[in-house]
């Protein structure tokens, strides 16, 4: 298995190199061609995912972003940071090379510092999710600072060799590294993910039918570094390692395992119908995702000849079956650009313990998301943007090992307005305001200790406060201001964002240590459109 891991890392490196070559050619071409520098994020994401749309509605664009952001969370899910500082570089775009070839791609690098992250020794976070998708990991109670780095590259190639055929192929890779800095034990996590995908379509007049196939591979190594192995005993609770299995069941001991590995592999297949003309793109499709993530404990030892060995034990697995349905729409009518994307996902996760041969954890989840944007210009070439997102979610987590049953459904929306003002020719000021609301609907949390009169510490310290957070309505307000400078076919945008989020009742305060203050997010940066 160790040799297989080396092969996986080597394949990942070669794929990243190939994508980097493709990305470099794509972005070089983007420097010399430009059709549009004003596009909504909804339309941008649709075109990045499907560069073949440029065969019907040519619209080349590129955007490079440098951004620094700071997040202060006075209320949060437990296994997330109190304060986050991050720097991001990102470059993305779409380019039509000729009538037969279109390209899209994305490069991104992030460096993040997280302060006071408790109860977790992996790089997973529940900042934007109400639970851990893989419930098998080590943890300790002590809070710590984390340093995280992430590098991502995506490239796609759309080809129309003859009129009735459209071929789209691509790949993406991500490498992430995380360190827990100022508490014992300190894990070092290496995370490799890559995906290859292809899409083949038959076109008849304005109608197209596609078949799709993707392959996913994910490898993660968690190296737990013992600073003082002799102090790693239950009496020293702040550094004593626990292994968590299932949503609410935790097991102590097994600290002879210095490293662990996660290996995920799976596929996605699906189909799509699309309608395209000079003003309209409409597509509707279905994807089925099947992946299995396995968790391995690794025991390292030295034999009588002072040779180091590693024994791999396949301990648990997490199987995910995900059905996705989506509709995308792009329209350009009377000078108004409308973009809309609807996605529905139905997911089922179950775990399996290989040594004991049983299942305990089950997650059922449904999510519906609708994203919209409308952009138009007045006679002074000042842009107006209306943004509206709405979503509904429902999840049910059940763990029979501790008799825990958690149900939650919610509705949320985001409404935003943006307006440009011409100061002098080639100089503009843009301002925007966005309001969002999260409203829980069904709320149920049932828990009973299994064969014990003592509550499970994972449930009392993590699961219950997290549920109180998810069961509390929240409202937020975002203010944005930008200075825009157009120079030839290049636009420079200096921007700043400030967001505050408030709790709307005292449910969370009654379940967690909360000072009553709002959460705050601030960011500044530079966008370059070319």
C-alpha positions as semicolon CSV with decimal commas, in nm:
position;residue;x (nm);y (nm);z (nm)
1;X;0,000;0,000;0,000
2;X;0,291;0,233;0,069
3;X;0,411;0,185;-0,290
4;X;0,059;0,248;-0,417
5;X;0,056;0,575;-0,224
6;X;0,381;0,681;-0,393
7;X;0,232;0,595;-0,732
8;X;-0,078;0,799;-0,650
9;X;0,131;1,101;-0,552
10;X;0,344;1,065;-0,868
11;X;0,036;1,042;-1,093
12;X;-0,107;1,348;-0,917
13;X;0,214;1,545;-0,981
14;X;0,217;1,453;-1,351
15;X;-0,148;1,548;-1,391
16;X;-0,087;1,880;-1,217
17;X;0,208;1,947;-1,450
18;X;-0,004;1,874;-1,757
19;X;-0,284;2,097;-1,635
20;X;-0,035;2,373;-1,556
21;X;0,093;2,359;-1,917
22;X;-0,263;2,378;-2,047
23;X;-0,341;2,662;-1,805
24;X;-0,032;2,860;-1,904
25;X;-0,123;2,838;-2,274
26;X;-0,481;2,937;-2,197
27;X;-0,392;3,241;-1,988
28;X;-0,128;3,353;-2,239
29;X;-0,398;3,351;-2,505
30;X;-0,628;3,547;-2,277
31;X;-0,382;3,836;-2,255
32;X;-0,421;3,912;-2,623
33;X;-0,797;3,861;-2,666
34;X;-1,085;4,026;-2,485
35;X;-1,456;4,064;-2,552
36;X;-1,610;4,128;-2,211
37;X;-1,499;4,246;-1,867
38;X;-1,839;4,265;-1,700
39;X;-2,000;3,931;-1,619
40;X;-2,192;3,806;-1,315
41;X;-2,054;3,526;-1,098
42;X;-2,351;3,302;-1,189
43;X;-2,285;3,332;-1,564
44;X;-1,910;3,306;-1,510
45;X;-1,939;2,972;-1,330
46;X;-2,174;2,827;-1,594
47;X;-1,931;2,921;-1,874
48;X;-1,625;2,797;-1,683
49;X;-1,790;2,456;-1,641
50;X;-1,902;2,439;-2,005
51;X;-1,667;2,627;-2,241
52;X;-1,849;2,472;-2,539
53;X;-2,118;2,741;-2,489
54;X;-1,872;2,978;-2,661
55;X;-1,944;2,797;-2,990
56;X;-2,296;2,944;-2,974
57;X;-2,254;3,259;-2,761
58;X;-1,890;3,380;-2,784
59;X;-1,791;3,571;-2,471
60;X;-1,423;3,568;-2,377
61;X;-1,326;3,686;-2,029
62;X;-1,043;3,659;-1,778
63;X;-1,023;3,767;-1,416
64;X;-0,730;3,764;-1,175
65;X;-0,790;3,833;-0,805
66;X;-0,566;3,914;-0,509
67;X;-0,762;3,920;-0,183
68;X;-0,700;3,932;0,191
69;X;-0,986;3,859;0,431
70;X;-1,036;3,838;0,807
71;X;-1,324;3,655;0,977
72;X;-1,415;3,693;1,345
73;X;-1,668;3,435;1,469
74;X;-1,826;3,514;1,804
75;X;-2,077;3,233;1,744
76;X;-1,988;2,925;1,542
77;X;-1,989;2,550;1,513
78;X;-1,746;2,401;1,763
79;X;-1,480;2,256;1,531
80;X;-1,418;2,584;1,348
81;X;-1,189;2,878;1,418
82;X;-1,266;3,183;1,626
83;X;-1,061;3,397;1,387
84;X;-0,954;3,329;1,027
85;X;-0,707;3,526;0,819
86;X;-0,653;3,425;0,456
87;X;-0,477;3,543;0,144
88;X;-0,606;3,424;-0,195
89;X;-0,472;3,443;-0,548
90;X;-0,709;3,334;-0,824
91;X;-0,710;3,353;-1,204
92;X;-0,986;3,217;-1,425
93;X;-1,145;3,265;-1,764
94;X;-1,287;3,133;-2,089
95;X;-1,136;3,175;-2,436
96;X;-1,262;3,070;-2,780
97;X;-0,954;2,988;-2,988
98;X;-1,142;2,935;-3,316
99;X;-1,469;2,791;-3,447
100;X;-1,369;2,440;-3,333
101;X;-1,181;2,493;-3,003
102;X;-1,273;2,667;-2,677
103;X;-1,083;2,660;-2,348
104;X;-1,162;2,738;-1,985
105;X;-0,948;2,721;-1,675
106;X;-0,886;2,826;-1,319
107;X;-0,579;2,864;-1,095
108;X;-0,606;2,931;-0,722
109;X;-0,371;2,945;-0,424
110;X;-0,476;3,006;-0,062
111;X;-0,286;3,054;0,260
112;X;-0,496;3,055;0,576
113;X;-0,434;3,098;0,949
114;X;-0,699;2,971;1,190
115;X;-0,701;3,064;1,560
116;X;-0,846;2,849;1,841
117;X;-0,980;2,543;1,659
118;X;-1,081;2,278;1,918
119;X;-1,181;1,912;1,914
120;X;-1,029;1,812;1,579
121;X;-0,700;1,676;1,442
122;X;-0,799;1,675;1,075
123;X;-0,832;1,959;0,822
124;X;-1,210;1,927;0,787
125;X;-1,426;2,219;0,902
126;X;-1,798;2,270;0,951
127;X;-1,794;2,642;0,868
128;X;-2,036;2,593;0,576
129;X;-2,180;2,254;0,668
130;X;-2,374;2,136;0,971
131;X;-2,181;1,810;1,018
132;X;-1,867;1,618;0,928
133;X;-1,918;1,422;0,608
134;X;-1,659;1,162;0,713
135;X;-1,709;1,089;1,085
136;X;-1,384;0,892;1,130
137;X;-1,094;1,096;1,268
138;X;-0,872;1,162;1,571
139;X;-0,939;1,452;1,805
140;X;-0,834;1,616;2,130
141;X;-1,018;1,885;2,331
142;X;-0,738;2,143;2,329
143;X;-0,779;2,444;2,097
144;X;-0,494;2,523;1,863
145;X;-0,376;2,747;1,581
146;X;-0,371;2,598;1,231
147;X;-0,176;2,693;0,919
148;X;-0,332;2,576;0,593
149;X;-0,219;2,602;0,230
150;X;-0,410;2,497;-0,079
151;X;-0,325;2,492;-0,452
152;X;-0,586;2,422;-0,720
153;X;-0,579;2,401;-1,100
154;X;-0,859;2,324;-1,345
155;X;-0,850;2,311;-1,725
156;X;-1,111;2,217;-1,985
157;X;-1,094;2,174;-2,361
158;X;-1,406;2,187;-2,582
159;X;-1,376;2,057;-2,939
160;X;-1,626;2,067;-3,226
161;X;-1,451;1,853;-3,492
162;X;-1,757;1,820;-3,716
163;X;-2,097;1,987;-3,695
164;X;-2,294;1,716;-3,510
165;X;-2,028;1,632;-3,247
166;X;-1,909;1,824;-2,939
167;X;-1,636;1,680;-2,718
168;X;-1,533;1,835;-2,387
169;X;-1,254;1,691;-2,172
170;X;-1,075;1,825;-1,869
171;X;-0,913;1,765;-1,536
172;X;-0,845;1,931;-1,206
173;X;-0,613;1,879;-0,913
174;X;-0,579;2,012;-0,562
175;X;-0,294;1,983;-0,315
176;X;-0,342;2,103;0,041
177;X;-0,116;2,099;0,347
178;X;-0,224;2,169;0,704
179;X;-0,039;2,201;1,036
180;X;-0,169;2,226;1,391
181;X;0,090;2,460;1,540
182;X;0,075;2,534;1,910
183;X;-0,072;2,231;2,091
184;X;0,019;1,866;2,141
185;X;-0,012;1,646;1,948
186;X;0,052;1,841;1,626
187;X;-0,059;1,660;1,309
188;X;0,073;1,737;0,963
189;X;-0,182;1,664;0,690
190;X;-0,110;1,618;0,318
191;X;-0,419;1,616;0,098
192;X;-0,419;1,522;-0,273
193;X;-0,731;1,530;-0,491
194;X;-0,765;1,494;-0,865
195;X;-1,052;1,445;-1,106
196;X;-1,067;1,367;-1,478
197;X;-1,389;1,421;-1,673
198;X;-1,527;1,397;-2,026
199;X;-1,847;1,503;-2,199
200;X;-1,954;1,383;-2,545
201;X;-2,251;1,536;-2,726
202;X;-2,450;1,503;-3,045
203;X;-2,589;1,827;-3,189
204;X;-2,889;1,866;-3,417
205;X;-2,970;2,225;-3,517
206;X;-3,003;2,409;-3,181
207;X;-3,042;2,095;-2,969
208;X;-2,770;1,882;-2,808
209;X;-2,764;1,563;-2,602
210;X;-2,457;1,476;-2,390
211;X;-2,323;1,179;-2,199
212;X;-2,079;1,248;-1,910
213;X;-1,825;1,049;-1,713
214;X;-1,579;1,149;-1,436
215;X;-1,322;0,970;-1,223
216;X;-1,232;1,096;-0,872
217;X;-0,933;1,008;-0,654
218;X;-0,858;1,155;-0,313
219;X;-0,569;1,069;-0,081
220;X;-0,499;1,217;0,264
221;X;-0,218;1,138;0,508
222;X;-0,250;1,246;0,872
223;X;0,081;1,236;1,061
224;X;0,024;1,283;1,435
225;X;0,347;1,411;1,592
226;X;0,387;1,330;1,961
227;X;0,586;1,600;2,136
228;X;0,570;1,419;2,470
229;X;0,443;1,066;2,419
230;X;0,482;0,986;2,788
231;X;0,232;1,258;2,873
232;X;-0,029;1,119;2,640
233;X;-0,241;0,953;2,910
234;X;-0,609;0,990;3,006
235;X;-0,515;1,194;3,314
236;X;-0,380;1,463;3,079
237;X;-0,712;1,517;2,908
238;X;-0,616;1,819;2,701
239;X;-0,374;1,619;2,484
240;X;-0,513;1,267;2,512
241;X;-0,606;1,142;2,165
242;X;-0,949;1,001;2,092
243;X;-1,061;0,829;1,775
244;X;-1,410;0,916;1,662
245;X;-1,627;0,671;1,472
246;X;-1,975;0,767;1,365
247;X;-2,140;1,095;1,448
248;X;-2,159;1,046;1,822
249;X;-1,940;0,753;1,917
250;X;-1,580;0,807;2,024
251;X;-1,318;0,552;2,121
252;X;-1,011;0,624;2,333
253;X;-0,673;0,458;2,307
254;X;-0,501;0,318;1,997
255;X;-0,236;0,587;2,032
256;X;0,032;0,354;1,899
257;X;-0,092;0,458;1,557
258;X;0,123;0,757;1,467
259;X;-0,019;0,805;1,118
260;X;-0,344;0,739;0,938
261;X;-0,459;0,761;0,578
262;X;-0,783;0,836;0,397
263;X;-0,823;0,705;0,044
264;X;-1,130;0,792;-0,162
265;X;-1,209;0,667;-0,511
266;X;-1,521;0,685;-0,721
267;X;-1,695;0,791;-1,037
268;X;-1,966;1,023;-1,168
269;X;-2,182;0,951;-1,471
270;X;-2,473;1,143;-1,613
271;X;-2,650;1,298;-1,908
272;X;-2,757;1,641;-2,026
273;X;-2,989;1,811;-2,275
274;X;-2,899;2,159;-2,402
275;X;-3,056;2,423;-2,624
276;X;-2,834;2,696;-2,769
277;X;-2,872;2,992;-3,002
278;X;-2,719;3,338;-3,027
279;X;-2,913;3,475;-2,727
280;X;-3,011;3,175;-2,514
281;X;-2,845;2,881;-2,342
282;X;-3,058;2,627;-2,159
283;X;-2,931;2,299;-2,017
284;X;-3,082;2,036;-1,789
285;X;-2,894;1,733;-1,661
286;X;-2,849;1,454;-1,411
287;X;-2,534;1,324;-1,235
288;X;-2,491;1,015;-1,020
289;X;-2,191;1,013;-0,783
290;X;-2,064;0,696;-0,616
291;X;-1,753;0,721;-0,396
292;X;-1,609;0,520;-0,107
293;X;-1,363;0,676;0,138
294;X;-1,163;0,428;0,347
295;X;-0,974;0,504;0,667
296;X;-0,647;0,318;0,741
297;X;-0,460;0,306;1,072
298;X;-0,084;0,268;1,031
299;X;0,132;0,105;1,297
300;X;0,503;0,187;1,272
301;X;0,768;-0,023;1,446
302;X;1,137;-0,114;1,437
303;X;1,250;-0,476;1,414
304;X;1,557;-0,641;1,571
305;X;1,769;-0,527;1,276
306;X;1,665;-0,164;1,337
307;X;1,459;-0,159;1,016
308;X;1,138;0,045;1,023
309;X;0,813;-0,119;0,910
310;X;0,456;-0,002;0,855
311;X;0,147;-0,218;0,901
312;X;-0,173;-0,093;0,739
313;X;-0,510;-0,176;0,894
314;X;-0,824;-0,097;0,695
315;X;-1,046;0,022;0,975
316;X;-1,357;0,195;0,839
317;X;-1,520;0,309;0,521
318;X;-1,772;0,577;0,421
319;X;-1,989;0,520;0,112
320;X;-2,161;0,814;-0,059
321;X;-2,442;0,786;-0,315
322;X;-2,539;1,126;-0,454
323;X;-2,804;1,209;-0,715
324;X;-2,783;1,560;-0,865
325;X;-3,026;1,736;-1,098
326;X;-2,954;2,079;-1,244
327;X;-3,086;2,346;-1,481
328;X;-2,873;2,629;-1,623
329;X;-3,000;2,929;-1,817
330;X;-2,824;3,222;-1,988
331;X;-3,021;3,488;-2,173
332;X;-2,929;3,814;-2,346
333;X;-3,241;4,011;-2,435
334;X;-3,272;4,385;-2,509
335;X;-2,937;4,459;-2,347
336;X;-3,018;4,268;-2,027
337;X;-2,813;3,962;-1,930
338;X;-2,995;3,707;-1,716
339;X;-2,821;3,405;-1,563
340;X;-2,989;3,137;-1,352
341;X;-2,875;2,804;-1,206
342;X;-3,089;2,552;-1,016
343;X;-2,936;2,249;-0,842
344;X;-3,103;1,970;-0,645
345;X;-2,896;1,708;-0,457
346;X;-3,010;1,393;-0,279
347;X;-2,732;1,228;-0,077
348;X;-2,701;0,910;0,132
349;X;-2,388;0,832;0,339
350;X;-2,328;0,513;0,541
351;X;-2,018;0,396;0,728
352;X;-1,876;0,048;0,781
353;X;-1,638;-0,088;1,046
354;X;-1,423;-0,357;0,880
355;X;-1,281;-0,535;1,191
356;X;-1,620;-0,553;1,365
357;X;-1,826;-0,584;1,044
358;X;-2,111;-0,348;1,126
359;X;-2,265;-0,015;1,023
360;X;-2,362;0,256;1,269
361;X;-2,376;0,595;1,094
362;X;-2,626;0,709;0,833
363;X;-2,674;1,051;0,674
364;X;-2,966;1,148;0,449
365;X;-2,948;1,494;0,295
366;X;-3,143;1,692;0,036
367;X;-3,048;2,039;-0,088
368;X;-3,214;2,273;-0,339
369;X;-3,030;2,588;-0,450
370;X;-3,139;2,859;-0,696
371;X;-2,890;3,132;-0,800
372;X;-2,986;3,431;-1,019
373;X;-2,833;3,748;-1,159
374;X;-2,963;4,024;-1,387
375;X;-2,724;4,283;-1,537
376;X;-2,794;4,583;-1,761
377;X;-2,645;4,924;-1,848
378;X;-2,788;5,274;-1,878
379;X;-2,699;5,537;-2,140
380;X;-2,385;5,635;-1,941
381;X;-2,259;5,275;-1,948
382;X;-2,321;5,236;-1,574
383;X;-2,399;4,880;-1,472
384;X;-2,694;4,773;-1,259
385;X;-2,694;4,427;-1,101
386;X;-2,965;4,240;-0,915
387;X;-2,859;3,919;-0,738
388;X;-3,093;3,668;-0,577
389;X;-3,014;3,326;-0,427
390;X;-3,254;3,096;-0,243
391;X;-3,205;2,754;-0,093
392;X;-3,378;2,479;0,100
393;X;-3,196;2,204;0,288
394;X;-3,290;1,898;0,489
395;X;-3,065;1,648;0,665
396;X;-3,112;1,352;0,896
397;X;-2,815;1,201;1,083
398;X;-2,861;0,879;1,278
399;X;-2,602;0,688;1,484
400;X;-2,721;0,366;1,647
401;X;-2,397;0,321;1,843
402;X;-2,503;0,595;2,086
403;X;-2,875;0,615;1,999
404;X;-2,848;0,960;1,843
405;X;-3,102;1,102;1,598
406;X;-3,065;1,452;1,450
407;X;-3,306;1,616;1,204
408;X;-3,290;1,964;1,058
409;X;-3,448;2,148;0,768
410;X;-3,394;2,514;0,677
411;X;-3,464;2,789;0,425
412;X;-3,219;3,064;0,332
413;X;-3,197;3,346;0,081
414;X;-2,965;3,626;-0,031
415;X;-3,075;3,944;-0,209
416;X;-2,825;4,195;-0,346
417;X;-2,817;4,518;-0,547
418;X;-2,512;4,680;-0,712
419;X;-2,477;5,008;-0,899
420;X;-2,192;5,177;-1,087
421;X;-2,140;5,555;-1,102
422;X;-1,920;5,723;-1,363
423;X;-1,681;5,970;-1,199
424;X;-1,483;6,075;-1,506
425;X;-1,425;5,884;-1,832
426;X;-1,265;5,544;-1,760
427;X;-1,315;5,589;-1,383
428;X;-1,614;5,449;-1,192
429;X;-1,731;5,392;-0,837
430;X;-1,942;5,083;-0,762
431;X;-2,143;5,022;-0,445
432;X;-2,351;4,726;-0,342
433;X;-2,560;4,594;-0,056
434;X;-2,662;4,234;0,013
435;X;-2,899;4,102;0,278
436;X;-2,923;3,734;0,371
437;X;-3,140;3,527;0,604
438;X;-3,109;3,172;0,742
439;X;-3,430;3,029;0,889
440;X;-3,447;2,677;1,046
441;X;-3,774;2,492;0,996
442;X;-3,786;2,135;1,135
443;X;-3,558;2,084;1,440
444;X;-3,514;1,758;1,632
445;X;-3,224;1,624;1,840
446;X;-3,257;1,299;2,039
447;X;-2,970;1,138;2,226
448;X;-2,931;0,860;2,484
449;X;-2,600;0,713;2,609
450;X;-2,546;0,352;2,508
451;X;-2,487;0,106;2,795
452;X;-2,371;0,392;3,018
453;X;-2,511;0,649;3,257
454;X;-2,251;0,903;3,141
455;X;-2,303;1,130;2,843
456;X;-2,068;1,097;2,549
457;X;-1,823;1,391;2,553
458;X;-1,839;1,424;2,174
459;X;-2,216;1,468;2,188
460;X;-2,220;1,709;2,483
461;X;-1,923;1,921;2,372
462;X;-1,973;1,917;1,993
463;X;-2,298;1,770;1,862
464;X;-2,539;1,956;2,093
465;X;-2,380;2,304;2,060
466;X;-2,357;2,256;1,683
467;X;-2,725;2,168;1,666
468;X;-2,810;2,478;1,871
469;X;-2,613;2,685;1,617
470;X;-2,796;2,525;1,323
471;X;-3,136;2,558;1,494
472;X;-3,098;2,935;1,550
473;X;-3,209;3,183;1,278
474;X;-2,947;3,429;1,153
475;X;-2,955;3,748;0,948
476;X;-2,665;3,916;0,772
477;X;-2,582;4,235;0,586
478;X;-2,294;4,292;0,343
479;X;-2,165;4,626;0,214
480;X;-1,932;4,649;-0,086
481;X;-1,748;4,941;-0,246
482;X;-1,519;4,935;-0,550
483;X;-1,310;5,179;-0,750
484;X;-1,289;5,087;-1,121
485;X;-1,027;5,204;-1,367
486;X;-1,044;5,108;-1,735
487;X;-0,722;5,119;-1,933
488;X;-0,760;4,992;-2,288
489;X;-0,898;4,638;-2,265
490;X;-0,793;4,601;-1,901
491;X;-1,004;4,691;-1,599
492;X;-0,859;4,732;-1,250
493;X;-1,096;4,708;-0,954
494;X;-0,994;4,793;-0,598
495;X;-1,263;4,657;-0,367
496;X;-1,359;4,624;-0,005
497;X;-1,631;4,413;0,161
498;X;-1,770;4,416;0,512
499;X;-2,025;4,166;0,644
500;X;-2,200;4,131;0,979
501;X;-2,414;3,833;1,084
502;X;-2,647;3,837;1,386
503;X;-2,830;3,568;1,584
504;X;-3,205;3,631;1,589
505;X;-3,289;3,461;1,922
506;X;-3,121;3,320;2,234
507;X;-3,130;2,946;2,151
508;X;-2,756;2,930;2,080
509;X;-2,666;3,146;2,382
510;X;-2,842;2,901;2,612
511;X;-2,635;2,608;2,478
512;X;-2,288;2,761;2,432
513;X;-2,051;3,020;2,572
514;X;-2,153;3,324;2,364
515;X;-2,076;3,692;2,423
516;X;-2,374;3,819;2,225
517;X;-2,170;3,996;1,955
518;X;-2,215;3,968;1,579
519;X;-1,983;3,777;1,348
520;X;-1,775;3,998;1,121
521;X;-1,605;3,937;0,785
522;X;-1,387;4,200;0,615
523;X;-1,192;4,169;0,290
524;X;-0,991;4,393;0,060
525;X;-0,839;4,314;-0,275
526;X;-0,770;4,381;-0,639
527;X;-0,949;4,236;-0,942
528;X;-0,790;4,261;-1,285
529;X;-1,014;4,192;-1,586
530;X;-0,843;4,148;-1,922
